[in-house]
Coordinates of C-alpha atoms in Angstrom, one line a residue:
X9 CA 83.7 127.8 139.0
X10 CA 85.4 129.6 136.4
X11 CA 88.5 128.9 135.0
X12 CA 90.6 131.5 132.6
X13 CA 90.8 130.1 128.7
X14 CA 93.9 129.0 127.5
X15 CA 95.1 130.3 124.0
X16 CA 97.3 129.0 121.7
X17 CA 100.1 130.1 119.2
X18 CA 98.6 129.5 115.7
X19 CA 101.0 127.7 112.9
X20 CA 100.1 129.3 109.7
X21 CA 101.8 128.5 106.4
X22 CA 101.7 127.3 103.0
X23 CA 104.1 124.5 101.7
X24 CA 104.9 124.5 97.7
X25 CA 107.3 121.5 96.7
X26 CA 108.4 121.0 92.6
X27 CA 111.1 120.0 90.6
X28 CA 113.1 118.4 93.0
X29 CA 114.8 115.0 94.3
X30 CA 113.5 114.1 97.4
X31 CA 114.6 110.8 100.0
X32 CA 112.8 110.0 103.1
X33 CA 114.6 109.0 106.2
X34 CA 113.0 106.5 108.5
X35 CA 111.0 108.2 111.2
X36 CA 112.5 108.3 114.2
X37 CA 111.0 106.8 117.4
X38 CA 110.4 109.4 120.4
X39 CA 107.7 110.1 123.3
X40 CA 108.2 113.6 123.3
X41 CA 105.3 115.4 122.3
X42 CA 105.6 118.5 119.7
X43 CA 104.8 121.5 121.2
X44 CA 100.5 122.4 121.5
X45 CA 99.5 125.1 118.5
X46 CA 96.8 125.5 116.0
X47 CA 97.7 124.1 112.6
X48 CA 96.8 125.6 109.1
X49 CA 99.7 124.2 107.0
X50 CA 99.1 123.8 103.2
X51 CA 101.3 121.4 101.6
X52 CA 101.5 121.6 97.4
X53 CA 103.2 119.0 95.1
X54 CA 104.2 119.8 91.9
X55 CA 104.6 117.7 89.4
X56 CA 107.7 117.4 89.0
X57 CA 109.2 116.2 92.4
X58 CA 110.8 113.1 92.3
X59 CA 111.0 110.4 95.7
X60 CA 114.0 108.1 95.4
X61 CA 115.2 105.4 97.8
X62 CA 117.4 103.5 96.1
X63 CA 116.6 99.7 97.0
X64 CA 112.9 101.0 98.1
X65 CA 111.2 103.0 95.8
X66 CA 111.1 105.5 92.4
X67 CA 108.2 107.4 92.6
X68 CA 107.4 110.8 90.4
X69 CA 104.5 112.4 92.6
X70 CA 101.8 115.1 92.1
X71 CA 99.1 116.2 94.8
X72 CA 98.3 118.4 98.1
X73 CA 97.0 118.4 101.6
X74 CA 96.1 120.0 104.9
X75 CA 96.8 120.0 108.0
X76 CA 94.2 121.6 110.2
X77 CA 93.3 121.1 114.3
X78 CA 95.9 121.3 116.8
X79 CA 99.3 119.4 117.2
X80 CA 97.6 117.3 119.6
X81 CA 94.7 116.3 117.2
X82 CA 95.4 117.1 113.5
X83 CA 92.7 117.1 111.2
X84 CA 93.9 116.3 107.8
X85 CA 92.8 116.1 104.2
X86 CA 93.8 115.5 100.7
X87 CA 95.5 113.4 98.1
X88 CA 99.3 112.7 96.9
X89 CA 98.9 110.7 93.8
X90 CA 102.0 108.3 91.9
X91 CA 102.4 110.3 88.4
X92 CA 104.4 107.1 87.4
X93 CA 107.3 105.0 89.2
X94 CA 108.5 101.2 90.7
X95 CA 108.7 99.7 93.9
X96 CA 111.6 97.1 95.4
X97 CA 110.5 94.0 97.3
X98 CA 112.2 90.8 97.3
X99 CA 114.8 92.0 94.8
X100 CA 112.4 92.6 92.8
X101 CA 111.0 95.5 90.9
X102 CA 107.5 96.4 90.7
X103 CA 105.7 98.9 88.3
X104 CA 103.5 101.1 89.5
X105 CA 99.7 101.1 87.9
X106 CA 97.9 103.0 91.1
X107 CA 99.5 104.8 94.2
X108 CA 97.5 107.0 96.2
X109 CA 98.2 108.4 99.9
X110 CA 95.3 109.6 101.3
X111 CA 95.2 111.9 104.2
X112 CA 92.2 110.6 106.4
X113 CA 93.2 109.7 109.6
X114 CA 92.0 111.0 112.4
X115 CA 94.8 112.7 115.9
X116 CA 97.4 111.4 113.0
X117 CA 100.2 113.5 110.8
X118 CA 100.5 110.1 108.3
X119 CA 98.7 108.8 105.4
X120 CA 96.6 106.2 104.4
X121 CA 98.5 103.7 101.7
X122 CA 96.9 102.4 98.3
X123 CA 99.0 101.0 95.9
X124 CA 99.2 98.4 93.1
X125 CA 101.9 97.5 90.8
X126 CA 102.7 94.7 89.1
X127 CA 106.2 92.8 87.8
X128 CA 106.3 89.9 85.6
X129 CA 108.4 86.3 86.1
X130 CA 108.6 84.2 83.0
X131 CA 104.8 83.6 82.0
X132 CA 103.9 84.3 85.7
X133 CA 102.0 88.2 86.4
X134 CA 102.6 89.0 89.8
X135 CA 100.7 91.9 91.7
X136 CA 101.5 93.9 94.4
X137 CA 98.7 95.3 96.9
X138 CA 100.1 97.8 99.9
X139 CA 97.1 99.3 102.1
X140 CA 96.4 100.5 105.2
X141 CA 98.4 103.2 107.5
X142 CA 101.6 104.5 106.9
X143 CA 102.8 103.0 109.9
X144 CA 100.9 99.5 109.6
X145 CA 100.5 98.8 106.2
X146 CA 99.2 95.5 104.7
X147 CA 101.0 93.7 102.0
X148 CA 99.5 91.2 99.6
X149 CA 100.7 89.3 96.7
X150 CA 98.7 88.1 93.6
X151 CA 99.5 86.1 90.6
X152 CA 98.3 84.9 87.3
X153 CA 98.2 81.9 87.1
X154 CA 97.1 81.9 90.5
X155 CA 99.2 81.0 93.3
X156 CA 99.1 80.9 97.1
X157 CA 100.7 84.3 98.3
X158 CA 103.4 81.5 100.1
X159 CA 104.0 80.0 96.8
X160 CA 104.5 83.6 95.5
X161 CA 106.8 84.6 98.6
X162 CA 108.8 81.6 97.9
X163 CA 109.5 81.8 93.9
X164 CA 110.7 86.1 94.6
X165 CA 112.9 85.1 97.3
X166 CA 114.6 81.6 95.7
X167 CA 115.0 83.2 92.3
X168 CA 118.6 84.5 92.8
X169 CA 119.2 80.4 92.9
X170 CA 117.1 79.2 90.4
X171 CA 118.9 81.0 88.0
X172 CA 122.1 79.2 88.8
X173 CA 120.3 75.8 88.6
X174 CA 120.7 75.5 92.3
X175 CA 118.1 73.2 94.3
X176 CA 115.8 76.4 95.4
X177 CA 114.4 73.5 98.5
X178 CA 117.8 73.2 100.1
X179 CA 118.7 75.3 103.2
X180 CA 121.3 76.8 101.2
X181 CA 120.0 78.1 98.6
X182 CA 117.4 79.7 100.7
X183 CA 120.6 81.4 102.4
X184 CA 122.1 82.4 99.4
X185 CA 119.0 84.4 98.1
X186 CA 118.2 86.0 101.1
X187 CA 121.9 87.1 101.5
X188 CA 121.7 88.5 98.2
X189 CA 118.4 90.6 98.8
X190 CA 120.5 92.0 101.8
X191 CA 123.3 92.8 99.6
X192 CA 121.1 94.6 97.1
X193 CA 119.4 96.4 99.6
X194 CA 122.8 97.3 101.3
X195 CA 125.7 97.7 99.4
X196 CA 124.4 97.9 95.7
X197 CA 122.0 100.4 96.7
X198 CA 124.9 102.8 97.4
X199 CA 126.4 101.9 94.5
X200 CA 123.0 102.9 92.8
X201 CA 122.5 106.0 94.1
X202 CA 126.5 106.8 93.2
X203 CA 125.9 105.9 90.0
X204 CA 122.4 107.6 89.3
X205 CA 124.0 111.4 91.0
X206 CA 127.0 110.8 88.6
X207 CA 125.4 110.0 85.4
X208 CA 122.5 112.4 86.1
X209 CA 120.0 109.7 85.5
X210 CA 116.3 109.9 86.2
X211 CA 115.8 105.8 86.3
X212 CA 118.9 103.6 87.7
X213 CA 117.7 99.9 88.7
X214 CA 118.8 96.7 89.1
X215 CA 116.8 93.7 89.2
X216 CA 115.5 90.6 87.5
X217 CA 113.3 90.4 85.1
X218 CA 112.4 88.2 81.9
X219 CA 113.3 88.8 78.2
X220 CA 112.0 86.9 75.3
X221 CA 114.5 85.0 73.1
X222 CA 114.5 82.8 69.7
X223 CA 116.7 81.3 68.1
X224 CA 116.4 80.2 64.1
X225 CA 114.9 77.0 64.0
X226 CA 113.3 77.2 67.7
X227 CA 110.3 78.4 69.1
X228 CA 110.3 82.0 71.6
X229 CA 111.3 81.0 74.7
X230 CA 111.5 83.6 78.2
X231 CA 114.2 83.7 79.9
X232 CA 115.0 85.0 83.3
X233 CA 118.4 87.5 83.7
X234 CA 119.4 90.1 85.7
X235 CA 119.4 93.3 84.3
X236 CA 121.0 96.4 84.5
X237 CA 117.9 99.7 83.7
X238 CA 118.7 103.2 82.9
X239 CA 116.3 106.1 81.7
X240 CA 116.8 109.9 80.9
X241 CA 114.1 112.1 80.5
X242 CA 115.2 114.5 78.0
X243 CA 111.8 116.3 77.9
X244 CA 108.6 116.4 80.8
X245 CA 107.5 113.9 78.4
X246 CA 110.3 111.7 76.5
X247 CA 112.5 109.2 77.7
X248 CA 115.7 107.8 76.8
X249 CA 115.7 103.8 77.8
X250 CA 118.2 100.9 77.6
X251 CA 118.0 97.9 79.6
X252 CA 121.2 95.0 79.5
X253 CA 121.1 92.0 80.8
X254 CA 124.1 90.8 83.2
X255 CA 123.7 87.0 82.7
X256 CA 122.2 86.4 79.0
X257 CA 123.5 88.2 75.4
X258 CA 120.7 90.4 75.5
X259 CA 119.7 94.1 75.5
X260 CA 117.3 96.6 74.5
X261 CA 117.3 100.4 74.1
X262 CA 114.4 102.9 72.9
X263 CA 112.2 105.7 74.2
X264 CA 108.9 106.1 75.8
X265 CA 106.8 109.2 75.5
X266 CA 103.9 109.6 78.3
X267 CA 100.9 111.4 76.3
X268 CA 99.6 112.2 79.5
X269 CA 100.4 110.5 83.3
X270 CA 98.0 107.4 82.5
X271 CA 99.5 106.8 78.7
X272 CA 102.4 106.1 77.5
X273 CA 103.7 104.9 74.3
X274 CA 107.4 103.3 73.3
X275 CA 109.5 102.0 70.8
X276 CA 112.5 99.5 71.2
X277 CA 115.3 97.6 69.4
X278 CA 117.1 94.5 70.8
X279 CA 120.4 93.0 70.2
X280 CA 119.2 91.6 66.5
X281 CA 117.8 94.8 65.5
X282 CA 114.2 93.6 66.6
X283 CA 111.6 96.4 66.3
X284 CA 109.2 96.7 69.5
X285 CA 106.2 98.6 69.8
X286 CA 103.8 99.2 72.7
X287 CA 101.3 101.2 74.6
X288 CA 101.2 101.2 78.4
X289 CA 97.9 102.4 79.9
X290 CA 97.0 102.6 84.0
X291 CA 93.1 101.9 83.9
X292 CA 91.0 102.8 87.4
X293 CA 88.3 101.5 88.3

């Protein structure tokens, strides 16, 4: 028995994205099917394109991929890589040191997920892991010291009232700091994002983080603060930084100059005219 072919519109096109701000919506959930074509779609990302969510994530991306098959069952390929950028999770903000987004999936439009990024809490290096599938990605938590990822959960959720001296075990306090990760997540992260268009800034966060203090006579001690970030890029390569704190006497302000997107160098002066000096380097291997 023969049976006439069926053909099929072919989509053809070539996607170039650069120097500009981009913010993803969530995807919305629907059973309709999109219509059944060919593919051939390019998509190009130059360096310069920025992915803000304010709350979420701060991401400068580089990287391309294609979209081949039909709408039905895409066949995909390529790499998006993180030039540089932070993370949010548990009010808490997270550097970036690898963030990848592979396009390997098979009868999928989305991504696979690999990133790292690290944050630190007083003498306590915690690391970030998210892997997987866009839409079922695995999250783990390391420290140094080492900790149980529980342990871990519980010191980023209950820091909001160990800075106020508050009994972190106590019902209320774990209220209170998870009210105040809703809040930042809500209504400071318009405030954020009001901010950041106003002021024309390239990095706007809030979050908590740990400065080192001595006084004369006394040994360095860390403390832990909330703090108020800004940066500027005034070239592709040089930023302006300053960082205040909103709970301690403390602030810092400097620049950073990225030799390439792996390298970086910076320079910065605190509140008693203290001279810092640094490289950061993001090692893979």
């Amino acid at each position: 028995k023969l049976t006439k072919s069926r053909l099929l519109p072919k989509l053809t096109g070539r996607v170039a994205i650069d120097d500009v701000l981009v913010s993803i919506p969530s995807l919305p959930e629907s059973e309709s099917e999109l219509p059944h074509m060919i593919l051939d779609l390019s998509l190009e990302i130059g360096k310069h394109t920025h992915f803000y969510s304010s709350g979420l994530y701060d991401l400068w991306i580089q990287g391309s991929a294609h979209f081949g098959g039909t709408t039905r069952h895409p066949q995909q390929s390529g790499t998006i890589s993180v030039r540089r950028g932070r993370v949010q999770y548990l009010q808490t903000s997270f550097r970036i040191t690898e963030g990848e987004a592979y396009f390997n999936q098979v009868d999928s439009f989305l991504p696979s997920i690999t990133f790292r990024a690290t944050a630190r809490m007083n003498r306590t290096r915690i690391m970030l892991g998210i892997d997987g599938p866009l839409q079922q990605m695995k999250f783990t938590l390391t420290s140094s010291p080492e900790m149980s990822q529980q342990e871990i959960l519980r010191m980023l959720t209950l820091r909001g009232a160990s800075l106020q001296g508050g009994n972190s075990d106590s019902a209320e306090a774990q209220r209170n700091a998870l009210l105040l990760a809703g809040l930042q997540m809500s209504v400071l992260g318009e405030v954020q994002d009001a901010i950041r268009d106003l002021l024309q800034l390239d990095e706007l966060t809030l979050s908590t983080g740990t400065f080192e203090k001595r006084e004369k006579g006394e040994d360095k001690s860390t403390i832990e603060a909330y703090n108020v970030q800004i940066g500027k890029y005034v070239t592709d390569k040089v930023m302006l930084r300053y960082t205040q704190s909103l709970t301690e006497d403390m602030r810092r302000y400097g620049i950073r100059y990225d030799f390439t997107d792996r390298f970086s160098m910076f320079a910065m002066r605190d509140e008693k005219n203290s001279n810092w000096f640094g490289f950061e380097a993001r090692i893979k291997f």
